mmCIF file of C-alpha atoms in Angstrom:
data_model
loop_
_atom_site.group_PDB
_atom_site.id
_atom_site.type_symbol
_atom_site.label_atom_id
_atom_site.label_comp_id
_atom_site.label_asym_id
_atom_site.label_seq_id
_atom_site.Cartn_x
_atom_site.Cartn_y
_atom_site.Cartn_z
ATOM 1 C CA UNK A 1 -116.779 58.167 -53.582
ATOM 2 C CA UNK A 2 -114.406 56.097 -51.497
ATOM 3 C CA UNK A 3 -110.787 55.521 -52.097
ATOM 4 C CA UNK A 4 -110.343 52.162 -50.941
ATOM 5 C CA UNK A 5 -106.275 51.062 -49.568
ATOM 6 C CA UNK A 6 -105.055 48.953 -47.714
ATOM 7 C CA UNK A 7 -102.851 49.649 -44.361
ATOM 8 C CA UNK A 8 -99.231 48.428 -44.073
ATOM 9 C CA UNK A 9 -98.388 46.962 -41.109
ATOM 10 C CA UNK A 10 -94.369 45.808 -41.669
ATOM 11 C CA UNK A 11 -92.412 46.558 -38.755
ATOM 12 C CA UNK A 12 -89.521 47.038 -41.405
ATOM 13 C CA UNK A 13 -91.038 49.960 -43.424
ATOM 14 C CA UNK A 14 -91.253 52.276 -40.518
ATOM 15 C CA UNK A 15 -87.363 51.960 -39.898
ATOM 16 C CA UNK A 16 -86.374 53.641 -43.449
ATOM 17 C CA UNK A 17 -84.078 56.683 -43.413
ATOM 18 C CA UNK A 18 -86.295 58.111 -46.154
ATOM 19 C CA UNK A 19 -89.592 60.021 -45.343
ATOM 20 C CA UNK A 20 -90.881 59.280 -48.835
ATOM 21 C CA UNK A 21 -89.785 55.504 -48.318
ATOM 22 C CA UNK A 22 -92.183 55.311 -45.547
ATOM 23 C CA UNK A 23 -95.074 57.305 -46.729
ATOM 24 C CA UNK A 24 -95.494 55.380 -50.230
ATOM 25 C CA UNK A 25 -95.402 52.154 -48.217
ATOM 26 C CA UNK A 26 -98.179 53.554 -46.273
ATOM 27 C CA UNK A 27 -101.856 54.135 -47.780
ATOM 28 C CA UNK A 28 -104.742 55.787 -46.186
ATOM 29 C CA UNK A 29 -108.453 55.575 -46.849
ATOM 30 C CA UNK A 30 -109.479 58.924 -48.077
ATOM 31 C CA UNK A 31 -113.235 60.706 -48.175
ATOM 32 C CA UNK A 32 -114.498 63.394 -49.891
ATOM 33 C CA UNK A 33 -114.773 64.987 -46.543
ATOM 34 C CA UNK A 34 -111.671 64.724 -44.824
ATOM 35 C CA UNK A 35 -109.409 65.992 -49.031
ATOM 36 C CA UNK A 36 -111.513 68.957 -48.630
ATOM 37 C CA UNK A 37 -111.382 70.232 -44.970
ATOM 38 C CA UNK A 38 -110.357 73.752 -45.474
ATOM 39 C CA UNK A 39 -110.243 75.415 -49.267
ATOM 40 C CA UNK A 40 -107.826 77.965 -47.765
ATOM 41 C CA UNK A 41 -105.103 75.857 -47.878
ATOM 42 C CA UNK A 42 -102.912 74.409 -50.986
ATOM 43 C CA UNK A 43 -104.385 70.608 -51.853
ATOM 44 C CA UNK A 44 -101.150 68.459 -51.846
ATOM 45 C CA UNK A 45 -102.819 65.642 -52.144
ATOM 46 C CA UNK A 46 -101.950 62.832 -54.731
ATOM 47 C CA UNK A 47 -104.171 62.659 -57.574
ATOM 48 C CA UNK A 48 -105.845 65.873 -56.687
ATOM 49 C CA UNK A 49 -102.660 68.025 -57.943
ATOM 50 C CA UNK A 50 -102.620 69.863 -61.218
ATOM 51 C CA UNK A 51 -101.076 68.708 -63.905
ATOM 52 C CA UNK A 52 -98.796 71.570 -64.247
ATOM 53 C CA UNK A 53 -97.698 71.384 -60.384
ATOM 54 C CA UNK A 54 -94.025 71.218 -60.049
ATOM 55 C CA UNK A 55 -92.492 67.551 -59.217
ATOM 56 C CA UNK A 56 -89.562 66.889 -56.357
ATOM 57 C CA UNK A 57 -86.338 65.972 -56.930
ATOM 58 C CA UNK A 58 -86.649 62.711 -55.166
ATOM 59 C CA UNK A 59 -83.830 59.879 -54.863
ATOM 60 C CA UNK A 60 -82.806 61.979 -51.391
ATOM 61 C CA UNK A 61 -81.829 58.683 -49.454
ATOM 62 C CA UNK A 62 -80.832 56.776 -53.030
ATOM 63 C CA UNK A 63 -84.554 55.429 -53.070
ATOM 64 C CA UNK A 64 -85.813 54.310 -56.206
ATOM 65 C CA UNK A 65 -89.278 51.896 -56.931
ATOM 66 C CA UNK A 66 -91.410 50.219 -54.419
ATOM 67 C CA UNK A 67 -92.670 46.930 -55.695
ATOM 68 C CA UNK A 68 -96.000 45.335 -53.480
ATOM 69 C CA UNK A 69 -95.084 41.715 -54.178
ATOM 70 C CA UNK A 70 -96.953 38.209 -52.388
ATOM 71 C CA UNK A 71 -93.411 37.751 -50.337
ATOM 72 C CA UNK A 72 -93.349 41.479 -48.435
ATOM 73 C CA UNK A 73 -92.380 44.598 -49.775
ATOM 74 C CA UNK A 74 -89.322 44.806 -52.325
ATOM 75 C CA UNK A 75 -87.615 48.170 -53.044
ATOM 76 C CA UNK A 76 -85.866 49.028 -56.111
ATOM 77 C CA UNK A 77 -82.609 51.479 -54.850
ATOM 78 C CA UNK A 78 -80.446 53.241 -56.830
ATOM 79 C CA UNK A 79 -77.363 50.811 -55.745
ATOM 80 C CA UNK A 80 -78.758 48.088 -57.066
ATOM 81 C CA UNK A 81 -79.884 49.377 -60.449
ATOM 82 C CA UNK A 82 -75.990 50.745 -60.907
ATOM 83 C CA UNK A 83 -75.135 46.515 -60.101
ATOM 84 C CA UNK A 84 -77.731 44.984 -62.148
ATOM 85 C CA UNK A 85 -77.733 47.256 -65.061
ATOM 86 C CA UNK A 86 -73.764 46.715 -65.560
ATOM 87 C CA UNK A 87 -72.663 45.809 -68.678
ATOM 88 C CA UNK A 88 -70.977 42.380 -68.354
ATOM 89 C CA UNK A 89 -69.637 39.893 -71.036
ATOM 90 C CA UNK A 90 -69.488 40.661 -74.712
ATOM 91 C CA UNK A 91 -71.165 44.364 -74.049
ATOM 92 C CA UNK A 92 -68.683 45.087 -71.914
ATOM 93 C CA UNK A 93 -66.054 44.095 -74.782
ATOM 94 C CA UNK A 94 -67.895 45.989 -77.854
ATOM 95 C CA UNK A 95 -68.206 49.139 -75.204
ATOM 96 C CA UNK A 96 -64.057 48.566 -74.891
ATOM 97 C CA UNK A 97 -64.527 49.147 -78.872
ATOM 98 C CA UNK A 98 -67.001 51.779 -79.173
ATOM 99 C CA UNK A 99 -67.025 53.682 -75.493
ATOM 100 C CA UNK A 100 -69.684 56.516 -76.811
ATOM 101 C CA UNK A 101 -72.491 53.967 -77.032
ATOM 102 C CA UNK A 102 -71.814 52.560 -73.147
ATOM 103 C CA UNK A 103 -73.473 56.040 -72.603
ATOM 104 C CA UNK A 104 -77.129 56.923 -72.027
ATOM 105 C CA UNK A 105 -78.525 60.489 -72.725
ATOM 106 C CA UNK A 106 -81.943 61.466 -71.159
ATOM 107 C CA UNK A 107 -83.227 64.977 -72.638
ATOM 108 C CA UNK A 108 -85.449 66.500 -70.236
ATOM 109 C CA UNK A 109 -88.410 67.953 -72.663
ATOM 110 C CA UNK A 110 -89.555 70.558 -70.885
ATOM 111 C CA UNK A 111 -87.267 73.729 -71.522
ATOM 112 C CA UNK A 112 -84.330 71.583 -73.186
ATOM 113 C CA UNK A 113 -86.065 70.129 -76.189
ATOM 114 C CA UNK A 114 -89.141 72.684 -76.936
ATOM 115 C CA UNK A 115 -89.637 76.025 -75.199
ATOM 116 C CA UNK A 116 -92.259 75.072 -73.049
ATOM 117 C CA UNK A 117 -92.161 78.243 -71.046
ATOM 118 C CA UNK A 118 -92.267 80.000 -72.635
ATOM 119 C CA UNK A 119 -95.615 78.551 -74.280
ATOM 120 C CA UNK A 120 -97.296 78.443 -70.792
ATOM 121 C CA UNK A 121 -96.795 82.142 -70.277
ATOM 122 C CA UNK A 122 -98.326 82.354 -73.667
ATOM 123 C CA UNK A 123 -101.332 80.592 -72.480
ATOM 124 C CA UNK A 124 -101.818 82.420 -69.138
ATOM 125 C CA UNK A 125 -101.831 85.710 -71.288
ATOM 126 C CA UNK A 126 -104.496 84.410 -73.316
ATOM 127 C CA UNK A 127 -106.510 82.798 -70.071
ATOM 128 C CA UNK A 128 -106.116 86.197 -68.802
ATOM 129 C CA UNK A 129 -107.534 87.634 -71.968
ATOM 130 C CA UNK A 130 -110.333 85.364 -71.975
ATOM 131 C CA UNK A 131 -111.770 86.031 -68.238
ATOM 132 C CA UNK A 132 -110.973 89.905 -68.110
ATOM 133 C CA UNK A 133 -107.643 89.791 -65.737
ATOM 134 C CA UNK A 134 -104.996 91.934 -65.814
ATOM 135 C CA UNK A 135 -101.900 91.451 -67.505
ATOM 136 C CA UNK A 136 -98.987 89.381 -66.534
ATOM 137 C CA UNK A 137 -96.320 91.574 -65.492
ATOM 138 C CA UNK A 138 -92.987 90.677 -66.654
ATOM 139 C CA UNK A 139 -91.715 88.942 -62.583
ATOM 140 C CA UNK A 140 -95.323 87.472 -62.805
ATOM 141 C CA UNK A 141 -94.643 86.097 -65.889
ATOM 142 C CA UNK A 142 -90.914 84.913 -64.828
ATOM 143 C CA UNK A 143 -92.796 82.955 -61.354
ATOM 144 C CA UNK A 144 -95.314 81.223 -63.686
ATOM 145 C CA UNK A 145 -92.553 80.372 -66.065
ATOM 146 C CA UNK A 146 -90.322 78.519 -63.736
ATOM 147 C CA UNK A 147 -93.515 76.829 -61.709
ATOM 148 C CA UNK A 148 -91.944 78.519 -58.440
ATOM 149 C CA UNK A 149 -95.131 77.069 -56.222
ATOM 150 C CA UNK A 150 -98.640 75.367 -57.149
ATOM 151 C CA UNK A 151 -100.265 76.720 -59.968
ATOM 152 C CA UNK A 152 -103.242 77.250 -57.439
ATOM 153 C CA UNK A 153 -101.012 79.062 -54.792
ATOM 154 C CA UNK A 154 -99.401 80.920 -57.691
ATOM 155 C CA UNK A 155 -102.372 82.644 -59.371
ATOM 156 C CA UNK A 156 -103.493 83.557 -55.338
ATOM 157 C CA UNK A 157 -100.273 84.871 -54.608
ATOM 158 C CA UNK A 158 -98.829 86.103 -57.870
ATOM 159 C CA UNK A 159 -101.405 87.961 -59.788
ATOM 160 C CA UNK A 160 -104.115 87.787 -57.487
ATOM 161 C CA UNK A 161 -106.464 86.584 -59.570
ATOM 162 C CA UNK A 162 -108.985 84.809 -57.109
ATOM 163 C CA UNK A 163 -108.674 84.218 -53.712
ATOM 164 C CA UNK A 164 -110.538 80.714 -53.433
ATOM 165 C CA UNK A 165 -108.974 77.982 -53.917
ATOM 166 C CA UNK A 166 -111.663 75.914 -56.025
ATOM 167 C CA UNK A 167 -111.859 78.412 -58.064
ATOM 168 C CA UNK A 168 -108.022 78.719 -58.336
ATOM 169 C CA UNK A 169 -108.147 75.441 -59.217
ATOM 170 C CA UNK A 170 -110.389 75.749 -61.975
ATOM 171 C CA UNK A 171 -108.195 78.420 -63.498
ATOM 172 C CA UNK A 172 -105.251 75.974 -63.565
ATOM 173 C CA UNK A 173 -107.514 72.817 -65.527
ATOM 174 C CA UNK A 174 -108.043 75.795 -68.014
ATOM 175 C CA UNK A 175 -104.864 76.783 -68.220
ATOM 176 C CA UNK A 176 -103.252 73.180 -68.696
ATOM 177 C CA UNK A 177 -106.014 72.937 -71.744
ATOM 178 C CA UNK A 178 -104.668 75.951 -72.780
ATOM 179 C CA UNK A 179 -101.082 75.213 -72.535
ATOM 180 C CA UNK A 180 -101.431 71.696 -74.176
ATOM 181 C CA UNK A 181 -103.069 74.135 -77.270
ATOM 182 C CA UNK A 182 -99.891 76.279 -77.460
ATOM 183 C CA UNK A 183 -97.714 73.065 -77.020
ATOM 184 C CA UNK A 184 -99.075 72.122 -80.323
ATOM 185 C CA UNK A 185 -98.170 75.153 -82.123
ATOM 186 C CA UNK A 186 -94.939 75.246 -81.429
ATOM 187 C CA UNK A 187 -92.860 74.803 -85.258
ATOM 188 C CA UNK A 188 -88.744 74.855 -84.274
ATOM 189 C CA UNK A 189 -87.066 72.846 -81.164
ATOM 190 C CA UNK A 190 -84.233 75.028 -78.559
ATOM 191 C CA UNK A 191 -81.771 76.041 -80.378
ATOM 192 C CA UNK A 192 -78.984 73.899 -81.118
ATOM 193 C CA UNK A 193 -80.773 70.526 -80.471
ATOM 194 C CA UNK A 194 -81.234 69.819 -84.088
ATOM 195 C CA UNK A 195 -76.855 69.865 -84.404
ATOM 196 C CA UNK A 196 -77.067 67.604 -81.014
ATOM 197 C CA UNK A 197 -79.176 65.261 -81.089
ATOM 198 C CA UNK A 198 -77.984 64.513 -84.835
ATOM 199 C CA UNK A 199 -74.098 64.379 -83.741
ATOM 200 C CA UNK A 200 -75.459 61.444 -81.439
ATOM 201 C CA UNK A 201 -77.530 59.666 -83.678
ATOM 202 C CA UNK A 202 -74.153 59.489 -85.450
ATOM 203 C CA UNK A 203 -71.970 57.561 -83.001
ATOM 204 C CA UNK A 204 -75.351 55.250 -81.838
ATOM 205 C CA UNK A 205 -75.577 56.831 -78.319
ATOM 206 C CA UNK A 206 -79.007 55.840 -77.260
ATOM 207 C CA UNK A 207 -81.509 58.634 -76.346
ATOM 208 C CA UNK A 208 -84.774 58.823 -74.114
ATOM 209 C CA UNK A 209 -86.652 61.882 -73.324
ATOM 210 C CA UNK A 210 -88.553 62.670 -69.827
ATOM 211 C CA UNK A 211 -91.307 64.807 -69.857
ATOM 212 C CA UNK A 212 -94.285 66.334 -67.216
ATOM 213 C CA UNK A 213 -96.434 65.906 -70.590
ATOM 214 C CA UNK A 214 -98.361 63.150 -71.852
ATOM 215 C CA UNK A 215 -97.458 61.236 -74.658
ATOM 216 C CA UNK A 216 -99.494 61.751 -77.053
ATOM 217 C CA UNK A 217 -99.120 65.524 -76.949
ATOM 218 C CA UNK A 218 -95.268 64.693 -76.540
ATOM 219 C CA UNK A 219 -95.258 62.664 -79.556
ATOM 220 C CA UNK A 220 -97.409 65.692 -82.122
ATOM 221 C CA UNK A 221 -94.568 68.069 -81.035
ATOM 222 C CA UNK A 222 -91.781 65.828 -81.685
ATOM 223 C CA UNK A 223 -93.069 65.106 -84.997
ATOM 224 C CA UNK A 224 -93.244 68.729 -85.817
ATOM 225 C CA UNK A 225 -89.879 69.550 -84.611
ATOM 226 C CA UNK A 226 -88.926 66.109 -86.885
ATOM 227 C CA UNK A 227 -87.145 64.530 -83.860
ATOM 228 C CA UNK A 228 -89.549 61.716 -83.249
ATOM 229 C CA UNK A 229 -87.272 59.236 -84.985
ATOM 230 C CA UNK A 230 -84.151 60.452 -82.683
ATOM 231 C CA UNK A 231 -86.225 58.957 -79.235
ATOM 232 C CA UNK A 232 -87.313 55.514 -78.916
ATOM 233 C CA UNK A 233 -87.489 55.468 -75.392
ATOM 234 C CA UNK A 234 -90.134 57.946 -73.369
ATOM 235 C CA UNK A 235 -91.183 58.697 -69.931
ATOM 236 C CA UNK A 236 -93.925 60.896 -70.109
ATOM 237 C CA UNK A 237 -96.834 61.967 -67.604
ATOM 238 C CA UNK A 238 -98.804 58.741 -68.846
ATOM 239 C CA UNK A 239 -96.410 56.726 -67.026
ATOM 240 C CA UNK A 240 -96.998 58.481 -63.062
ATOM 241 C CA UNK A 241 -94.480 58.852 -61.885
ATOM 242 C CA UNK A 242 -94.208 60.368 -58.509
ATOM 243 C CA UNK A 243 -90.320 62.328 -58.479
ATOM 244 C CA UNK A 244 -88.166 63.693 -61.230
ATOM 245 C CA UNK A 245 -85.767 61.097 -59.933
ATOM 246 C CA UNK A 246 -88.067 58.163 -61.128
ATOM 247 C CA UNK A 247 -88.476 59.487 -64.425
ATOM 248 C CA UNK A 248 -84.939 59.405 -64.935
ATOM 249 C CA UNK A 249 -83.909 56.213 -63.087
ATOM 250 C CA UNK A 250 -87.001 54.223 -65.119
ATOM 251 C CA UNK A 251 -85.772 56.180 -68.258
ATOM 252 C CA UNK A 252 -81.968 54.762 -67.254
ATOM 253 C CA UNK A 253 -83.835 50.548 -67.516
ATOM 254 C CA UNK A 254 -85.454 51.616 -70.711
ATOM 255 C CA UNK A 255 -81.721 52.305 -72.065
ATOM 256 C CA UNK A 256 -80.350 49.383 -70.615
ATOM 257 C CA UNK A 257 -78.062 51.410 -68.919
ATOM 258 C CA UNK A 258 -76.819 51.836 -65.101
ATOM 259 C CA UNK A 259 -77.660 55.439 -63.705
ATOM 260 C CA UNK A 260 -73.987 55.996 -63.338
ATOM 261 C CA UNK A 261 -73.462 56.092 -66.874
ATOM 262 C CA UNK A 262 -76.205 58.287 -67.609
ATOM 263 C CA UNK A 263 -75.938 61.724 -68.384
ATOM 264 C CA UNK A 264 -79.248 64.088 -67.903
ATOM 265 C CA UNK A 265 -79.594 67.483 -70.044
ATOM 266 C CA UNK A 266 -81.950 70.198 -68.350
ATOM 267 C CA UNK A 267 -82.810 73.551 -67.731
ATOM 268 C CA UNK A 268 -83.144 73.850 -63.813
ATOM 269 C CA UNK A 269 -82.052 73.424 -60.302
ATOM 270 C CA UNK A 270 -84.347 70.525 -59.298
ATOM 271 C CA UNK A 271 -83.215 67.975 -62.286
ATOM 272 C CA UNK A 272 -79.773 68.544 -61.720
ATOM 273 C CA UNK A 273 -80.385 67.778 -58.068
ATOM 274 C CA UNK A 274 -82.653 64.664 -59.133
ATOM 275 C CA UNK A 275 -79.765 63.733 -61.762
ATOM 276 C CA UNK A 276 -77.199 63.599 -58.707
ATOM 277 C CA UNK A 277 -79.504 62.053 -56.441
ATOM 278 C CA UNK A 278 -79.540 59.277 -59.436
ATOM 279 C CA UNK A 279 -75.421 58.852 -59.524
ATOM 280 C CA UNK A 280 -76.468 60.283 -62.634
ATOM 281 C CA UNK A 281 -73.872 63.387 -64.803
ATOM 282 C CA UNK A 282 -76.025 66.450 -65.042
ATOM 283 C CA UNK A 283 -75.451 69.159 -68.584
ATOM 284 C CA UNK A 284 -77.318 72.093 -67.704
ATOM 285 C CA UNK A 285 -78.660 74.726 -70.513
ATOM 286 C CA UNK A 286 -79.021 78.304 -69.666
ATOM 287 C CA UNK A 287 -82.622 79.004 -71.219
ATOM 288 C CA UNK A 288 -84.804 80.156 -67.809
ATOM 289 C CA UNK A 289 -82.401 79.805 -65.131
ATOM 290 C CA UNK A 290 -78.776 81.962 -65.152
ATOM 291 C CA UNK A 291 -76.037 80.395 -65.030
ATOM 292 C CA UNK A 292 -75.009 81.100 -61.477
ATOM 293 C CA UNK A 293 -78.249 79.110 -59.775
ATOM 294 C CA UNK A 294 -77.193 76.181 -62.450
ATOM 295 C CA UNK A 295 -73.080 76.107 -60.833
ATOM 296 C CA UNK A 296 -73.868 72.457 -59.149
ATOM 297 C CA UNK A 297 -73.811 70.839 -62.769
ATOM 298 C CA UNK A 298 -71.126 69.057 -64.514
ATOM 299 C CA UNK A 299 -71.365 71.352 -67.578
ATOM 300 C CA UNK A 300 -73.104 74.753 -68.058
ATOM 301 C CA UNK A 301 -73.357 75.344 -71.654
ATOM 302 C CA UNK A 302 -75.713 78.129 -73.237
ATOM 303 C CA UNK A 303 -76.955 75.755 -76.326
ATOM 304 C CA UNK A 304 -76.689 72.357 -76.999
ATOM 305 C CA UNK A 305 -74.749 73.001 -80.368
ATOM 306 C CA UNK A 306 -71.892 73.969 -78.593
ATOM 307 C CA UNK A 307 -71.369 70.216 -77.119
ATOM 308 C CA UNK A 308 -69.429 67.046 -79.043
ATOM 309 C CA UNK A 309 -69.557 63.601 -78.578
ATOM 310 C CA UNK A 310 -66.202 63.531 -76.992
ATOM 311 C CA UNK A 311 -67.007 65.890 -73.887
ATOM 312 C CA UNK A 312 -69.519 63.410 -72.575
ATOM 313 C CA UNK A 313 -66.807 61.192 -71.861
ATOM 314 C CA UNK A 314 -64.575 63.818 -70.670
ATOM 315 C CA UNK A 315 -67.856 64.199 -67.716
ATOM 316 C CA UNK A 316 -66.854 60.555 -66.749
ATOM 317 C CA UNK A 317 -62.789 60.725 -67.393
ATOM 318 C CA UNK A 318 -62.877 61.261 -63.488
ATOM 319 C CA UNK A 319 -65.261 58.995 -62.234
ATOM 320 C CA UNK A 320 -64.387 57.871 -58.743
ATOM 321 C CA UNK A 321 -62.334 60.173 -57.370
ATOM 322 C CA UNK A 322 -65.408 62.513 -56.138
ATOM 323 C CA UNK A 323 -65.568 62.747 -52.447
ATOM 324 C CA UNK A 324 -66.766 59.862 -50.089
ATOM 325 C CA UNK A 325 -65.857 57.392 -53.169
ATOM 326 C CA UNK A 326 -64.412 54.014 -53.122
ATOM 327 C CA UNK A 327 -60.822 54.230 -54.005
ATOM 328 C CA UNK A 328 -57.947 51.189 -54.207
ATOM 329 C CA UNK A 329 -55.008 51.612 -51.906
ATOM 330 C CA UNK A 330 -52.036 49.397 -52.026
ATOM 331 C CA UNK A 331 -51.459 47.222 -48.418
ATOM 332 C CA UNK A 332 -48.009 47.589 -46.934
ATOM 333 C CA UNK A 333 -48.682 44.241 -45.606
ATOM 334 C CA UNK A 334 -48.072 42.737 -49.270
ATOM 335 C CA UNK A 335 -44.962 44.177 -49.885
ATOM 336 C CA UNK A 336 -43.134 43.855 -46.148
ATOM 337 C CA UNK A 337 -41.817 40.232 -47.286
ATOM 338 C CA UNK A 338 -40.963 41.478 -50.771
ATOM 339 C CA UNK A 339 -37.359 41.147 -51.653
ATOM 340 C CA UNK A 340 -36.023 44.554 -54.034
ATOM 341 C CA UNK A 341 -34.952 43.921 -57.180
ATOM 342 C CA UNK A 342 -32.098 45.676 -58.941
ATOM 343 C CA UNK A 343 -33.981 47.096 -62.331
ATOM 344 C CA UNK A 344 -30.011 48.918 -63.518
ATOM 345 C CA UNK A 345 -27.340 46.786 -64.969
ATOM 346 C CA UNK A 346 -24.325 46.676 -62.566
ATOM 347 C CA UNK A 347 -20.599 45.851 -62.540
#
């Protein structure tokens, strides 16, 4: 089979800063022969990738969508969701009135809302179980947990399970299978999300959950955990996206608010990154990382129940004053003609 593209040829894509820019505006025609020219080496090709492979941060250059319209090539940048997305008018006055719901709050799923690590190392000890392996041993189980490569290049490197990579990536369909099983058994959410996500529901700050999962599966859990009335809004692995920066900037237009008044709660280094990336404010929870590799986030909290309403607009109490910002300066040119006026009563 033949994956049929198309070539583009504008001059103007080739001159973006961004390396990703310029190779999504580019597609190449693809044969069986030329995706599978040496097994030794990790597939990084799109569509071929496991669905359990980590995702980058993306947004490096403030990139966003690409949209292939009839006129050329239109791109969809973080600077220009911030402008259209502002609230203007009479949302702009009933935000004056009620500031928490100006505010959008993207969980990410995976390690903030259900302890999906948890439930993958739970399904590699039972794949291991089922073809004869050797146990996980507990750094093993720590690399799998936090996705620190491919899932083929982890169970050739980590446990050393296979040394082919066909076969490794036949171990990693299973395990996804596997994983989506345990996913499903899972009865209580992280602790203190239940307090959270309730406090919020209480002021009407809008909510929308990202997840590497699909939605259906997303949607079973949530309904066990009894949270599936708290998120209207979803971004799940049904929706491909590419970066963890476009799940959160197309979560961001699904709350009808700009990325700079968005605030993105997760459980590791790359989302915060992503989350900044996105102009975004960034809560991390300490459940797989330690606190010290999650210092670059606003907040650092070790459960959710531990937050209030009013510290998410403490995170933007200083917005504008971060480095490289636009600030207002007065001009001595307005005041050189200025006369001084005597404010004290004199005699």
């Amino acid at each position: 089979m033949k994956l049929i593209s198309r070539q583009c040829n504008s001059r103007n894509s080739i001159r973006q800063p961004s390396y990703r820019a310029f190779y999504r505006s580019t597609w190449h025609i693809l044969t069986p022969k030329s995706l599978f020219r040496d097994e030794s080496n990790a597939l990084d090709i799109k569509g071929l990738t496991s669905p359990l492979d980590p995702k980058p941060s993306g947004s490096d250059w403030g990139e966003g969508f690409l949209h292939y319209r009839t006129g050329g090539l239109s791109r969809l940048d973080v600077d220009t969701l911030n402008e259209k997305l502002q609230h203007r008018g009479a949302e702009r006055l009933r935000n004056a009135q009620k500031p928490d719901e100006a505010y959008g709050m993207i969980f990410s799923f995976d390690g903030c809302i259900g302890n999906t690590r948890a439930a993958l190392v739970r399904a590699a000890a039972q794949l291991a179980k089922q073809k004869g392996a050797p146990r996980l041993l507990p750094h093993q189980q720590q690399a799998l947990a936090l996705r620190v490569a491919s899932m083929e290049r982890i169970f050739i490197d980590v446990p050393g399970w296979t040394k082919d990579m066909k076969m490794a990536r036949e171990l990693s369909y299973e395990l996804s299978d596997l994983y989506n099983d345990q996913l499903l058994e899972m009865a209580e959410p992280m602790p203190g999300m239940r307090q959270w996500i309730a406090a919020l529901s209480k002021f009407n700050v809008p909510c929308a959950l990202v997840s590497s999962i699909d939605r259906a599966t997303v949607l079973k859990v949530l309904q066990r955990f009894g949270l599936h009335d708290f998120f209207v809004h979803m971004v799940t692995a049904d929706d491909d996206m590419e970066t963890i920066s476009q799940r959160l900037l197309s979560a961001s237009m699904k709350l009808n608010r700009p990325p700079n008044h968005c605030v993105l709660f997760g459980d590791s280094p790359a989302e915060i990154t992503a989350a900044h990336n996105c102009t975004m404010k960034a809560v991390a929870v300490c459940s797989a990382y330690p606190a010290y590799n999650l210092k670059t986030a606003d907040l650092t909290v070790p459960r959710l129940s531990e937050l209030t309403v009013y510290n998410i607009r403490r995170l933007f109490a200083a917005q504008g004053t971060d480095f490289m910002e636009y600030c207002r300066q007065t001009s001595d040119d307005l005041n050189k003609n200025k006369k001084k006026r005597i404010t004290n009563a004199t005699i």
